Amino acid sequence: MSQRPQALFAMTAENVPQVFPPEVLARLQEAVDIDPALVARDFADPGVREALARTEILVTGWGCPRLDEAVLDAAPRLRAVLHSAGSVKSFATPEIWRRGIAVSSAAAANALPVAEYTLAMILLAGKDVLAARDRMRATRTSSGWGVVAGIGNYGRRVGVIGASRIGRRVLELLRPFDLRPALTDPYVDEREAAVLGVPLLPLDDLLRTSDVVTVHAPETPETHRMIGRRELALMPDGAVLINTARGALVDHDALVAELRAGRLTAILDVTDPEPLPADSPLHDLPGAFVTPHLAGSQGNELARLGLTVAEEAERLLTGRKLAYAVDLATLEREA
């Protein structure tokens, strides 16, 4: 009889082979007894219900059904939920923590490609690469080898909104460059900002003094439309807004007005609503560069999420502390 604890996948079925390719699945199966062919997409399914009764570790992912009291009652042996994606807010309920069930998330792993996307866009925007490409496509001409005034990444101020996992990783990635990062976050004090190596500014001051503003705050009632008409008006002429967090943090009507005026440019990987309607002016405005929510883990990056779960399972089973435990007390202000 296997000594490995029983585990069960709970996510959209097609995510299993993408997040857990053969080499990652093999590592997970060394730690737990889990069948990739049995995936819980509906906890009311009789076969899933039977497996749930034996499950000690639930490996969740995108599309996981809600873990309410009834589901937890059907899983009396459950001791850990290991999430192979970012936020657990869509399915986790406080009852999980009340029952002493450990919760872990691969949000830190998912933060890496988002931060990399952000860094790339900061550098490209500083050189005016995106707009220059559009101009060349439209005119089929080149400005030649002359010096282009007003562009470049030397000494440019980058304002980071939110010391989230992604925001902190962006700050790390910016260190080798001759850029001047600054941070705003109501939950960070001067001492912590000093450890991060950046000045801590009020939001308004950060907006006024930044050439590039990149948003990495969670979506909460407090952050809804936090970048509105007043805030956008504070940004200097020619500034760039990057949003890889959530579309609802930015007032899109106010942003469109600034883009139409040609005063600001925006790089948006998230929109509100999402997906972006076909008739949205953001598709056509020359100052808008919109990508379809691809900054997060994609393609071969998904395996890093699965590997994070496998490593957490190994820690759990050898009595070590989970590296990426989710704390209910801070969940509300996390992404």
XYZ file of C-alpha atoms in Angstrom:
335
model
C 0.000 0.000 0.000
C 1.357 3.428 -0.979
C 2.763 5.592 1.801
C 2.302 8.708 -0.263
C -0.652 10.892 0.765
C -3.668 10.928 -1.525
C -3.949 14.059 -3.646
C -6.506 15.312 -6.139
C -6.349 17.858 -8.953
C -9.068 20.544 -8.844
C -8.968 22.829 -11.881
C -9.917 22.980 -15.526
C -8.805 19.646 -16.996
C -6.787 21.106 -19.863
C -4.597 22.980 -17.389
C -3.188 19.798 -15.859
C -0.858 18.769 -18.728
C 0.159 22.390 -19.317
C 1.052 23.200 -15.718
C 2.294 19.697 -14.956
C 4.194 18.456 -18.032
C 5.682 14.939 -17.711
C 8.861 15.862 -15.833
C 7.000 18.089 -13.352
C 4.168 15.582 -12.906
C 6.723 12.856 -12.189
C 8.260 14.953 -9.436
C 4.862 15.662 -7.912
C 3.977 11.966 -8.029
C 7.136 11.121 -6.108
C 5.632 13.082 -3.217
C 1.923 12.347 -3.519
C -0.393 9.751 -5.004
C -2.264 11.703 -7.662
C -4.018 10.644 -10.864
C -3.796 13.218 -13.707
C -6.811 11.607 -15.347
C -9.051 12.435 -12.383
C -9.610 16.182 -12.226
C -12.253 17.789 -10.027
C -14.120 20.409 -12.016
C -17.375 19.779 -10.173
C -17.243 18.628 -6.554
C -20.797 17.274 -6.882
C -19.657 14.626 -9.370
C -19.979 11.187 -7.675
C -16.516 10.006 -8.727
C -14.936 13.235 -7.538
C -16.907 13.060 -4.287
C -15.570 9.577 -3.629
C -11.982 10.697 -4.288
C -12.474 13.799 -2.168
C -13.253 11.654 0.867
C -9.725 10.182 0.638
C -7.915 13.380 -0.320
C -5.274 14.815 1.977
C -3.806 17.340 -0.466
C -5.799 19.274 -3.015
C -3.770 20.564 -5.972
C -5.785 23.476 -7.321
C -5.457 25.712 -10.354
C -7.387 27.961 -12.706
C -11.020 26.888 -12.739
C -11.045 25.316 -9.293
C -14.607 25.149 -7.881
C -15.358 27.016 -4.662
C -14.207 25.274 -1.487
C -17.176 25.965 0.757
C -18.194 24.212 3.970
C -20.082 21.453 2.175
C -17.050 20.572 0.057
C -14.732 20.662 3.063
C -17.150 18.444 5.005
C -16.806 15.925 2.172
C -13.011 16.042 2.561
C -12.432 15.181 6.243
C -8.784 14.195 5.658
C -7.826 17.365 3.787
C -4.785 19.075 5.294
C -3.398 21.236 2.507
C -4.477 23.169 -0.580
C -1.574 23.783 -2.972
C -2.564 26.265 -5.664
C -0.742 26.107 -9.001
C -1.639 29.668 -10.008
C -1.803 33.128 -8.443
C -4.681 34.367 -6.322
C -6.829 31.921 -4.342
C -9.618 34.475 -3.834
C -11.901 33.002 -6.488
C -12.352 29.678 -4.723
C -10.962 29.836 -1.176
C -13.266 30.556 1.762
C -12.278 31.512 5.341
C -13.549 28.107 6.476
C -10.374 26.544 5.029
C -8.172 28.425 7.475
C -10.643 27.959 10.342
C -10.199 24.208 9.938
C -6.432 24.521 10.098
C -5.897 23.521 6.484
C -2.647 24.888 5.050
C -2.894 26.966 1.884
C -0.065 27.683 -0.521
C 0.019 29.592 -3.803
C 2.358 29.778 -6.790
C 1.738 33.529 -7.006
C 5.439 34.242 -6.486
C 6.304 32.092 -9.505
C 3.597 33.755 -11.571
C 4.999 37.157 -10.590
C 8.255 36.526 -12.431
C 7.022 36.739 -16.046
C 4.771 39.701 -15.199
C 7.771 41.587 -13.836
C 9.813 40.610 -16.895
C 7.065 41.906 -19.203
C 6.972 45.141 -17.206
C 10.737 45.623 -17.409
C 10.684 45.019 -21.158
C 7.906 47.558 -21.643
C 9.636 50.168 -19.472
C 12.792 49.905 -21.562
C 10.967 49.814 -24.897
C 8.779 52.785 -23.939
C 11.833 54.769 -22.902
C 13.280 54.355 -26.388
C 9.882 55.107 -27.997
C 10.142 51.741 -29.755
C 6.418 50.981 -29.855
C 5.385 54.327 -31.350
C 8.363 54.395 -33.715
C 7.379 51.012 -35.076
C 3.845 52.233 -35.736
C 5.143 55.356 -37.488
C 7.411 53.295 -39.730
C 4.554 50.940 -40.563
C 2.320 53.857 -41.496
C 4.824 55.916 -43.488
C 7.209 53.204 -44.772
C 10.019 55.659 -44.091
C 12.784 55.955 -41.516
C 14.083 59.007 -39.732
C 17.585 57.717 -40.422
C 20.579 57.638 -38.135
C 20.164 61.026 -36.529
C 19.809 61.568 -32.795
C 16.184 61.457 -31.615
C 15.609 64.010 -28.893
C 13.517 63.296 -25.824
C 13.939 59.528 -25.660
C 16.237 57.202 -23.736
C 16.445 55.351 -20.442
C 19.208 57.288 -18.707
C 17.901 58.771 -15.460
C 14.258 58.209 -16.299
C 12.007 58.098 -13.210
C 9.927 54.915 -12.891
C 7.086 55.061 -10.400
C 5.975 51.689 -9.040
C 2.483 51.546 -7.524
C 2.295 48.651 -5.078
C 4.987 46.638 -3.319
C 3.291 43.384 -4.268
C 5.311 40.335 -5.266
C 5.352 41.684 -8.796
C 6.128 45.234 -7.732
C 9.071 44.069 -5.629
C 10.382 41.910 -8.449
C 10.150 44.874 -10.829
C 12.250 46.905 -8.398
C 14.834 44.105 -8.323
C 14.970 43.931 -12.107
C 15.399 47.691 -12.405
C 18.548 47.781 -10.245
C 21.134 47.163 -12.989
C 19.773 50.026 -15.110
C 20.389 53.777 -14.940
C 16.775 54.395 -14.054
C 15.392 56.102 -10.936
C 12.659 53.955 -9.383
C 10.300 55.183 -6.676
C 7.515 53.424 -4.788
C 4.104 54.201 -3.401
C 2.290 51.752 -1.118
C 0.198 52.546 1.982
C 1.368 49.359 3.688
C 5.099 50.094 3.326
C 6.999 52.392 5.693
C 10.229 54.335 5.158
C 12.359 51.606 6.709
C 11.012 48.900 4.403
C 11.346 51.189 1.385
C 14.994 51.748 2.336
C 15.506 47.980 2.360
C 13.967 47.871 -1.114
C 16.380 50.639 -2.113
C 13.812 53.172 -3.299
C 12.280 56.424 -2.071
C 8.750 56.112 -0.731
C 6.381 58.753 -2.107
C 2.711 59.611 -1.719
C 0.759 58.571 -4.811
C 0.258 62.133 -6.034
C 3.962 62.950 -5.778
C 4.894 59.741 -7.562
C 2.509 60.529 -10.405
C 3.792 64.100 -10.741
C 7.452 63.089 -10.908
C 7.458 59.855 -12.921
C 8.184 59.413 -16.605
C 6.787 55.881 -16.404
C 4.129 54.705 -13.924
C 3.605 50.963 -13.560
C 0.661 49.570 -11.607
C 1.102 46.500 -9.381
C -1.557 46.948 -6.713
C -4.252 44.361 -5.942
C -7.882 44.899 -6.883
C -9.773 45.824 -3.734
C -12.596 48.279 -2.974
C -9.904 50.808 -2.013
C -7.976 50.481 -5.285
C -10.973 50.480 -7.651
C -10.382 53.297 -10.183
C -7.413 54.489 -8.118
C -5.981 55.972 -11.314
C -8.764 58.279 -12.424
C -9.113 61.601 -14.198
C -7.481 63.589 -11.389
C -4.564 61.172 -11.033
C -3.912 60.977 -14.786
C -3.900 64.769 -14.955
C -1.023 64.803 -12.461
C 1.230 62.811 -14.788
C 3.686 64.882 -16.856
C 3.238 65.349 -20.575
C 4.711 62.396 -22.458
C 4.509 60.039 -19.480
C 3.698 56.347 -19.896
C 1.194 54.327 -17.861
C 1.732 50.552 -17.684
C -0.959 48.324 -16.174
C -0.400 44.598 -15.669
C -2.459 44.399 -12.461
C -6.211 44.625 -13.013
C -8.104 46.732 -15.515
C -10.502 48.120 -12.894
C -7.687 50.016 -11.174
C -7.683 52.523 -14.048
C -10.583 54.692 -15.227
C -10.547 53.797 -18.912
C -12.780 56.698 -19.980
C -10.386 59.156 -18.380
C -7.414 57.351 -19.891
C -8.937 57.420 -23.378
C -9.407 61.194 -23.050
C -5.708 61.634 -22.227
C -4.658 59.348 -25.070
C -6.855 61.217 -27.561
C -5.235 64.455 -26.462
C -1.869 62.874 -27.164
C -0.611 63.833 -23.712
C 0.025 60.347 -22.324
C 0.648 56.871 -23.676
C -0.475 53.594 -22.129
C 0.673 49.988 -22.199
C -2.185 47.782 -21.022
C -2.052 44.033 -20.538
C -5.297 44.154 -18.558
C -8.447 46.109 -19.365
C -11.883 46.843 -17.978
C -13.872 45.060 -19.230
C -11.783 42.085 -20.204
C -11.608 41.009 -22.932
C -11.639 44.456 -24.478
C -14.774 45.050 -26.627
C -14.146 45.174 -30.360
C -15.382 48.774 -30.558
C -13.096 50.084 -27.807
C -11.063 53.125 -28.920
C -8.057 51.585 -27.170
C -7.653 49.294 -30.174
C -6.967 52.223 -32.496
C -5.576 55.126 -30.505
C -1.916 55.678 -31.437
C -0.915 56.168 -27.812
C -2.334 52.815 -26.692
C -0.448 49.525 -26.804
C -2.760 46.715 -25.679
C -1.844 43.056 -25.187
C -4.314 40.240 -24.348
C -3.457 39.491 -20.691
C -0.298 37.588 -21.564
C 2.176 39.081 -19.078
C 1.493 36.257 -16.611
C 2.696 32.703 -17.049
C 2.285 31.450 -20.610
C 3.601 28.509 -22.623
C 6.681 26.955 -21.058
C 6.389 29.317 -18.067
C 3.407 27.312 -16.807
C 5.721 24.462 -15.789
C 7.303 26.778 -13.212
C 3.920 26.974 -11.472
C 3.637 23.193 -11.341
C 7.201 22.883 -10.082
C 6.406 25.319 -7.281
C 3.537 23.059 -6.182
C 5.735 19.942 -6.340
C 8.339 21.657 -4.170
C 5.683 22.762 -1.689
C 4.376 19.177 -1.499
C 7.899 17.994 -0.707
C 8.239 20.582 2.052
C 4.879 19.637 3.512
C 5.679 15.942 3.614
C 9.115 16.404 5.202
C 7.804 18.622 7.956
C 9.277 21.828 6.601
C 7.536 25.184 6.503
C 5.682 26.017 3.293
C 7.628 28.635 1.337
C 4.540 30.292 -0.146
C 1.852 29.946 2.517
C -1.206 32.162 2.098
C -2.202 34.088 5.223
C -5.911 34.790 5.618
C -5.141 37.984 7.558
C -3.413 39.586 4.569
C -5.383 37.891 1.763
C -7.824 40.765 1.377
C -5.110 43.233 0.347
C -3.269 40.831 -1.937
C -3.872 40.325 -5.645
